[in-house]
Tab-separated table of C-alpha atoms in Angstrom:
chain	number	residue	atom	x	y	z
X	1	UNK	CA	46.675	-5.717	45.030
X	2	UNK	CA	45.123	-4.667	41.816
X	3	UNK	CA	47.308	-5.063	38.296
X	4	UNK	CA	45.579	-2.121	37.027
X	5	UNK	CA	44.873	1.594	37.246
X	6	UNK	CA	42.179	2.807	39.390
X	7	UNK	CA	40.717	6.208	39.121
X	8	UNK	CA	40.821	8.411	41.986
X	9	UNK	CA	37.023	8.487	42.508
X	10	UNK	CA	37.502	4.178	42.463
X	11	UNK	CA	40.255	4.042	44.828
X	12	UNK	CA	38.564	6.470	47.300
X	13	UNK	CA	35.194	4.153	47.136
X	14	UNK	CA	37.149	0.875	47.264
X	15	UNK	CA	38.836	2.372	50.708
X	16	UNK	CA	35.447	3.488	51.977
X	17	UNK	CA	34.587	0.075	51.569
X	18	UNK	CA	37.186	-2.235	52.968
X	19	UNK	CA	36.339	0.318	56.303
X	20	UNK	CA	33.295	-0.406	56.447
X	21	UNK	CA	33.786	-3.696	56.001
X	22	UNK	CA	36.420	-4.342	58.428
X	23	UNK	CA	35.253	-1.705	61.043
X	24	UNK	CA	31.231	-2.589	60.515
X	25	UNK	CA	30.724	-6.347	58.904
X	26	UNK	CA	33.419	-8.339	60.424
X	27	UNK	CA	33.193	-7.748	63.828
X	28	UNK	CA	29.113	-9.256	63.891
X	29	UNK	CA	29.583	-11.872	60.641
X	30	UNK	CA	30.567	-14.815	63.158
X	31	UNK	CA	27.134	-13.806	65.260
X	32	UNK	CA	24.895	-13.564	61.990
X	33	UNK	CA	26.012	-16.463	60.592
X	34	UNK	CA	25.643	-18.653	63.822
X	35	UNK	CA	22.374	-17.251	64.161
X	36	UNK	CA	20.846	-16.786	60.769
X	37	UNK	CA	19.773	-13.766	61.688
X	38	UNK	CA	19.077	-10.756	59.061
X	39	UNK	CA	21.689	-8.008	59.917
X	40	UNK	CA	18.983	-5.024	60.283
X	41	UNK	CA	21.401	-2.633	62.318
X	42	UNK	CA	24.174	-3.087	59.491
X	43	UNK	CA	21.331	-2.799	56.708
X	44	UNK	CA	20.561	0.666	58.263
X	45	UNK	CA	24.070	1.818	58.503
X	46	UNK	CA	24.793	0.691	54.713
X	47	UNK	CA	21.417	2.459	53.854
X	48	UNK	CA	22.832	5.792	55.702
X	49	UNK	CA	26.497	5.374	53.903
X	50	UNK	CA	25.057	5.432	50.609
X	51	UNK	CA	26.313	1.141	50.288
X	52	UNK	CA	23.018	-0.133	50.128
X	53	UNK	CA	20.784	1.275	47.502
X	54	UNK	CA	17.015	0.996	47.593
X	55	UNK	CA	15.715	2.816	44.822
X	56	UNK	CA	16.068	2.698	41.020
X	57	UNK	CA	16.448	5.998	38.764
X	58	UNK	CA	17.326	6.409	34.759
X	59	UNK	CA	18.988	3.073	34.788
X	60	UNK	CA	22.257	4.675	35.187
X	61	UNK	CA	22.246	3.587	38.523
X	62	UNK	CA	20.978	0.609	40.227
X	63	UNK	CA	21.123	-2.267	37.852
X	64	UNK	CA	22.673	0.143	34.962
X	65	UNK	CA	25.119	-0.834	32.241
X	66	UNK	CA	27.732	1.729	31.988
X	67	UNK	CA	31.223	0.512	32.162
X	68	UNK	CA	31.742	2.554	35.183
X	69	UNK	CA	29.067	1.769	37.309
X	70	UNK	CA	29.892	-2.126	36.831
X	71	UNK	CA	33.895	-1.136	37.976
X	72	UNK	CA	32.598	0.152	41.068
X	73	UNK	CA	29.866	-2.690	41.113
X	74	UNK	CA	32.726	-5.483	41.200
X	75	UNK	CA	35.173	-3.325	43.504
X	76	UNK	CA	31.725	-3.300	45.874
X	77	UNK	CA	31.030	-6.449	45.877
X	78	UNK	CA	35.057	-8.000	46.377
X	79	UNK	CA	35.686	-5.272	49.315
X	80	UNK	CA	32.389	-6.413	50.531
X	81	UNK	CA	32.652	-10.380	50.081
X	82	UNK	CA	36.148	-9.858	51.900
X	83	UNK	CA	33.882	-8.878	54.881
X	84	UNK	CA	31.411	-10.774	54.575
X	85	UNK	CA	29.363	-12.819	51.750
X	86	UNK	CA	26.371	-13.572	53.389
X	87	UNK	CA	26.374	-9.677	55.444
X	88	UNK	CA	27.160	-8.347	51.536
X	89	UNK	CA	23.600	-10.198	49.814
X	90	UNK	CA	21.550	-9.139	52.779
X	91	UNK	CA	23.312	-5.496	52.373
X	92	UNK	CA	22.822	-5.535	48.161
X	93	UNK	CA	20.186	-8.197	48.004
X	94	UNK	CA	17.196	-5.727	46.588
X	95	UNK	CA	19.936	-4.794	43.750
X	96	UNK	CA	18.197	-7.985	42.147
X	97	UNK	CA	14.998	-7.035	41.813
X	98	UNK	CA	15.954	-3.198	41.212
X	99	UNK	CA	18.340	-3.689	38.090
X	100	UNK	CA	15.150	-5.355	36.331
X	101	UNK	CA	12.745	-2.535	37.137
X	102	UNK	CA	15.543	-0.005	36.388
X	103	UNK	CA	16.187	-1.859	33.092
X	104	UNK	CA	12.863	-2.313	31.642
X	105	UNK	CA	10.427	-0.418	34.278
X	106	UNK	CA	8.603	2.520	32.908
X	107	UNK	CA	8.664	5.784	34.708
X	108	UNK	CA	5.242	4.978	36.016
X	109	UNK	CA	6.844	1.640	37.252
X	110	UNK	CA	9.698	3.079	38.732
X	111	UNK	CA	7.985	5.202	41.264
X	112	UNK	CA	5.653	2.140	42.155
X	113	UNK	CA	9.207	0.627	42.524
X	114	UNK	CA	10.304	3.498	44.659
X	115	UNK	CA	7.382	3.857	46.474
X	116	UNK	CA	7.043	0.469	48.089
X	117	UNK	CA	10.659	1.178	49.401
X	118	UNK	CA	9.618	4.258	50.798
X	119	UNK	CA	10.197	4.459	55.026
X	120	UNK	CA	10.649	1.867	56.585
X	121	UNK	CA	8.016	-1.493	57.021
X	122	UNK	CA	5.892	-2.861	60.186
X	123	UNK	CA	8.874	-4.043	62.176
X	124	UNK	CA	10.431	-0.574	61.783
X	125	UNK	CA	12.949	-2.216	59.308
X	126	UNK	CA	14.515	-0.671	56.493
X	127	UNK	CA	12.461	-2.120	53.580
X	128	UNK	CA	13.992	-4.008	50.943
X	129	UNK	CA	13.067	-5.541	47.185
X	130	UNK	CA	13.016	-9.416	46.013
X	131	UNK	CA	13.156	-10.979	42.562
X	132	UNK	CA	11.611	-14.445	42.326
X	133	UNK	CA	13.373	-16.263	39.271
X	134	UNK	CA	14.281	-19.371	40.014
X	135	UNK	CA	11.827	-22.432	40.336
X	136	UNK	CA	11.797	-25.854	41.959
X	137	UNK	CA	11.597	-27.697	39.133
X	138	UNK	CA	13.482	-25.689	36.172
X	139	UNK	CA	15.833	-23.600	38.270
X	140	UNK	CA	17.190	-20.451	36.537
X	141	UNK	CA	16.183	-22.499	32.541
X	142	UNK	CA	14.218	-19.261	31.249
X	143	UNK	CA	12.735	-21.163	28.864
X	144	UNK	CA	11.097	-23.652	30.922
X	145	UNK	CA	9.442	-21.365	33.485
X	146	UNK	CA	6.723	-22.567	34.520
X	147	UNK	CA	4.634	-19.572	37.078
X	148	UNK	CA	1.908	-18.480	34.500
X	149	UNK	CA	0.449	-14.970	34.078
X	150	UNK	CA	-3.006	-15.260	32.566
X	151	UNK	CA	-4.791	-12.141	31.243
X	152	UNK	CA	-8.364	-11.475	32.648
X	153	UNK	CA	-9.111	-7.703	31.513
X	154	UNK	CA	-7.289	-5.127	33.100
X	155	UNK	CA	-5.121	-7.441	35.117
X	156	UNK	CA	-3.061	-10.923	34.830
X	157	UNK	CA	-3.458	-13.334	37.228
X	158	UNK	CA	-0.090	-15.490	38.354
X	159	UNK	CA	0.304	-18.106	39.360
X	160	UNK	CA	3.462	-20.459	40.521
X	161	UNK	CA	6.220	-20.762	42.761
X	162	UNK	CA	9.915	-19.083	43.320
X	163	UNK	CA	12.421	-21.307	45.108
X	164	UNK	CA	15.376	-19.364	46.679
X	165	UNK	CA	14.598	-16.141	46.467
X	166	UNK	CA	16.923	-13.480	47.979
X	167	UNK	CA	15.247	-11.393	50.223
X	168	UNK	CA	12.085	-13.646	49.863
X	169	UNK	CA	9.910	-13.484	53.462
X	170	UNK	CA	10.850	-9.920	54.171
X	171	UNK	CA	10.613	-8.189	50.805
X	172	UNK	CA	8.287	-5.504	50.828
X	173	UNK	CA	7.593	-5.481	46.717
X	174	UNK	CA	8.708	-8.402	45.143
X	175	UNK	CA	9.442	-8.475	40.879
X	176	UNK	CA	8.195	-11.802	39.489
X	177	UNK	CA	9.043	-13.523	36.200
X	178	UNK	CA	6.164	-15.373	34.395
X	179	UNK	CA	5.355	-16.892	31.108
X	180	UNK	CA	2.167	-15.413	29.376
X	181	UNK	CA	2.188	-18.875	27.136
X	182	UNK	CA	4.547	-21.733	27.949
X	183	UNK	CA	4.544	-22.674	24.064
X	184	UNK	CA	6.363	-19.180	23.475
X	185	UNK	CA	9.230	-20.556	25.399
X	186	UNK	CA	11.602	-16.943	25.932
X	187	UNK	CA	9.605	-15.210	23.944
X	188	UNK	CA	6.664	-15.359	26.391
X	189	UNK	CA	8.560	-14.216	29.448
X	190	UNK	CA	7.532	-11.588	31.812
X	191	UNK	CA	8.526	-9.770	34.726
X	192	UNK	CA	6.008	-7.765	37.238
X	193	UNK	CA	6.161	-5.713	39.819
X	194	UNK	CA	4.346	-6.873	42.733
X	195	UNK	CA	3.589	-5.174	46.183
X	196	UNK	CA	4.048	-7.866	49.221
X	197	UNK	CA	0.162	-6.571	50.232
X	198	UNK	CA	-1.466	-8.368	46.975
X	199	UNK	CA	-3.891	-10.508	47.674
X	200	UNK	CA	-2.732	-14.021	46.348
X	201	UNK	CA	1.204	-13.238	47.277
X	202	UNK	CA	2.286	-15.676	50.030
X	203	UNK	CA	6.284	-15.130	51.283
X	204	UNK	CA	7.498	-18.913	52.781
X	205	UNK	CA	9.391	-19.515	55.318
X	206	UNK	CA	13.229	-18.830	55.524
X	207	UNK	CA	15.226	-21.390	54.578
X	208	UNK	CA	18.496	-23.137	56.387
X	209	UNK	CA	21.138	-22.816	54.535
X	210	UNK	CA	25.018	-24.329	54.385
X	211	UNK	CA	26.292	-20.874	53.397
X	212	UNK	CA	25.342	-16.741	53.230
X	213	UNK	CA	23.097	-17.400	56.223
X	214	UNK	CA	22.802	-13.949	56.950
X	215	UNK	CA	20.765	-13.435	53.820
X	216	UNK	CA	17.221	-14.314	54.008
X	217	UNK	CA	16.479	-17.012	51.182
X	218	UNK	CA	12.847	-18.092	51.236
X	219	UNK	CA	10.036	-19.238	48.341
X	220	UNK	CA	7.474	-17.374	47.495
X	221	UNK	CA	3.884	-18.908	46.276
X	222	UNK	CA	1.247	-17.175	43.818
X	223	UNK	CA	-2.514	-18.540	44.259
X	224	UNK	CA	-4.293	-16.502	41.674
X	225	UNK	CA	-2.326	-12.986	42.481
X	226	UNK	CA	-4.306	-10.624	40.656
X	227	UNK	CA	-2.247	-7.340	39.687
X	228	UNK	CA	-2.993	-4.800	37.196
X	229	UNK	CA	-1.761	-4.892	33.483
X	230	UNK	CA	0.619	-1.522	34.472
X	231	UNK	CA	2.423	-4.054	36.811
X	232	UNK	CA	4.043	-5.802	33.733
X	233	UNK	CA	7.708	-4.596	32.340
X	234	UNK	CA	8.880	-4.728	28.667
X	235	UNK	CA	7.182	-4.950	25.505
X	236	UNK	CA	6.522	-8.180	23.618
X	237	UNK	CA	9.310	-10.279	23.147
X	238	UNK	CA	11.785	-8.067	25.148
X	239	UNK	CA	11.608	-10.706	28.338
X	240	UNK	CA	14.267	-12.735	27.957
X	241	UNK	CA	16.635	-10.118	26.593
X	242	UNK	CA	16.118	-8.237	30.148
X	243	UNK	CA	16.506	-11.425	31.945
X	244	UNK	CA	19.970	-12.201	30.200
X	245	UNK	CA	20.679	-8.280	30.523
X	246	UNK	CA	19.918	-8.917	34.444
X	247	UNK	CA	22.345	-12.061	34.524
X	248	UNK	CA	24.634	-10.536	32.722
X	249	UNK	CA	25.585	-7.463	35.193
X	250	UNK	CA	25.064	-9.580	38.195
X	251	UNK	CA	27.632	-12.611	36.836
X	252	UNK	CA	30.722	-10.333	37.464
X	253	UNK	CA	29.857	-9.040	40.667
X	254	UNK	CA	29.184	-12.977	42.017
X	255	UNK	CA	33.112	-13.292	40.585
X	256	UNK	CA	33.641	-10.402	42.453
X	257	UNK	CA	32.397	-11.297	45.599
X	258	UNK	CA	33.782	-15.114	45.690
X	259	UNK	CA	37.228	-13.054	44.552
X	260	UNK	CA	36.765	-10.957	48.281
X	261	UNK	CA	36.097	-13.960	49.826
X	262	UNK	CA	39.291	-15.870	48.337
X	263	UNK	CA	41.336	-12.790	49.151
X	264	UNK	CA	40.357	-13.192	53.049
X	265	UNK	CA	40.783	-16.665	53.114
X	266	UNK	CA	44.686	-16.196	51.765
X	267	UNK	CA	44.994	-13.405	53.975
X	268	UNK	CA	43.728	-15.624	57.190
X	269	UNK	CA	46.293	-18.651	55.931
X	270	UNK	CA	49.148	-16.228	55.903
X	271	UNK	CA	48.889	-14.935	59.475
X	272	UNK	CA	48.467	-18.791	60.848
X	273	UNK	CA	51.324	-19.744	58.423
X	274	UNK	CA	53.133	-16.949	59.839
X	275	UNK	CA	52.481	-17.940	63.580
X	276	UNK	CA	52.205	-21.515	63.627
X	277	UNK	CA	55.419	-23.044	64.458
X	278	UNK	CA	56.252	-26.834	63.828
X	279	UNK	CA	59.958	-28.386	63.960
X	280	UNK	CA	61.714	-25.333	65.005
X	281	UNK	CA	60.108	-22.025	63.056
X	282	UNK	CA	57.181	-20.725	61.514
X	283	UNK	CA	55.266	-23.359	59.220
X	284	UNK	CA	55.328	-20.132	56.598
X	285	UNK	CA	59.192	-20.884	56.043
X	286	UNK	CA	58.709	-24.404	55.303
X	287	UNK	CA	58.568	-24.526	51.008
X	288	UNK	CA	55.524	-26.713	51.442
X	289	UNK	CA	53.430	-24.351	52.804
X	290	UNK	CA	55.273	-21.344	51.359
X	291	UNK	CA	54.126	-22.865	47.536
X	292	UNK	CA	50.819	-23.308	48.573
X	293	UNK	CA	50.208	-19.804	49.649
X	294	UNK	CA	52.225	-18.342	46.543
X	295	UNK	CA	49.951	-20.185	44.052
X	296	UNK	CA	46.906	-18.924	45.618
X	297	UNK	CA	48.060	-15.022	45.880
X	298	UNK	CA	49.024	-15.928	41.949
X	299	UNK	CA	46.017	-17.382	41.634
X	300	UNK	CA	43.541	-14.804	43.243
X	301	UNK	CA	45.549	-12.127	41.403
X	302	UNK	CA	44.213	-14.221	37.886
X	303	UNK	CA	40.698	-14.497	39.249
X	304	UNK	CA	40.818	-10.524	39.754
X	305	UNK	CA	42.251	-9.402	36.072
X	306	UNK	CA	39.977	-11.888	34.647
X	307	UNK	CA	36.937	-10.407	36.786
């Protein structure tokens, strides 16, 4: 369906894909969405496929920049959304939280990274990352953050709350944005890596949610969470450029992903068009339903060049 020329090596990944997705998502969505319920036994079969990626490397990788990493990002994320949106965040949720830490992590940082993903965690669970960015009160406005990070030797001490956070009551190492001085605005902002066992780290309850239900969304609270000064990514004044970096990559693969989920719902309107019969054939022949489902193949095939 695409209007442009795929490599082989993108064509080959984009079929891998739409299997997995048809053969492995679609036939549980329905159950995880009625229940709520955090696909583990998909999670560990994306894990063993190579589709769900819980590590960071060079930066080449998870979270990285290059041009061809981000085509097979967006061809991920609409063969994925096609089969399922909320099955693809809980599958590529940790991406979040990984493309910081591969973006402004130190090598030090990246195997802290690495290592808290390492195995599997206490329910025998594939382990998986969060980023806590968004807040009650100022949403995703990185100027107005308001969890604090106070220096006290050593360590900085944080303090706050996430709302919304992907991945937020299971995470096993969470990466936190925080302001060192509110008066800075962006210059002030920080992002640390932080271990789900630190003292002062509380995960909140799962939230109910209208839509991607089988993606755990939860806040997370900090009551003076003490981590050490290593724990903090990027130099002075480098915050908010890898927070707009972050939003950045992730922005097409959201298009991406509502572009697989547009694609289904055309596809799901053409078979009922096609067997629904009203005053003597298929309601696909009549030009009033035939229109509608030609302006949304014309317009889904927009959506896609423009992603």
């Amino acid at each position: 369906m695409v209007s442009f020329e795929l490599t082989e090596t993108q064509r080959m990944v984009q079929d891998m894909l739409h299997q997995f997705a048809e053969n492995e998502m679609r036939p549980v969505a329905a159950r995880h969405d009625e229940e709520e319920s955090v696909p583990w036994e998909l999670m560990e079969k994306a894990e063993a496929t190579g589709i769900m990626m819980s590590y960071v490397g060079d930066g080449s990788g998870a979270g990285g920049m290059d041009g061809q990493f981000n085509m097979l990002g967006v061809l991920a994320a609409e063969e994925l959304g096609w089969g399922c949106a909320g099955l693809t965040i809980a599958i590529n949720g940790t991406q979040f939280a990984a493309g910081v830490v591969a973006q402004m992590g130190s090598p030090e940082q990246k195997r802290l990274f690495n290592d808290c993903l390492r195995g599997r965690d206490e329910h025998a669970h594939v382990k998986v990352a969060a980023m806590g960015f968004t807040e009650p009160q100022v949403g995703s406005d990185v100027s107005k953050i308001m969890t604090t990070a106070r220096r006290d030797g050593a360590h900085y001490v944080l303090n706050g709350q996430k709302q919304f956070v992907t991945n937020g009551s299971i995470a096993s190492v969470y990466v936190i944005w925080a302001t060192l001085d509110r008066q800075a605005g962006r210059a002030g902002l920080r992002a640390f890596i932080i271990p789900r066992d630190t003292p002062g780290l509380r995960p909140g309850e799962k939230l109910r949610k209208m839509g991607i239900r089988a993606s755990d969304t939860a806040p997370v609270y900090l009551d003076d969470c003490r981590v050490p000064e290593t724990c903090m990514m990027g130099e002075p004044r480098t915050g908010y450029g890898g927070a707009k970096r972050i939003f950045d990559t992730t922005r097409p693969m959201v298009a991406a992903l509502s572009l697989g989920i547009a694609r289904a719902a055309l596809e799901y309107a053409v078979a009922y068009a096609a067997e629904r019969e009203q005053f003597g054939g298929p309601i696909a022949s009549k030009q009033g339903v035939a229109f509608l489902l030609a302006e949304m193949a014309m317009e889904i095939e927009a959506a896609r060049a423009l992603t």
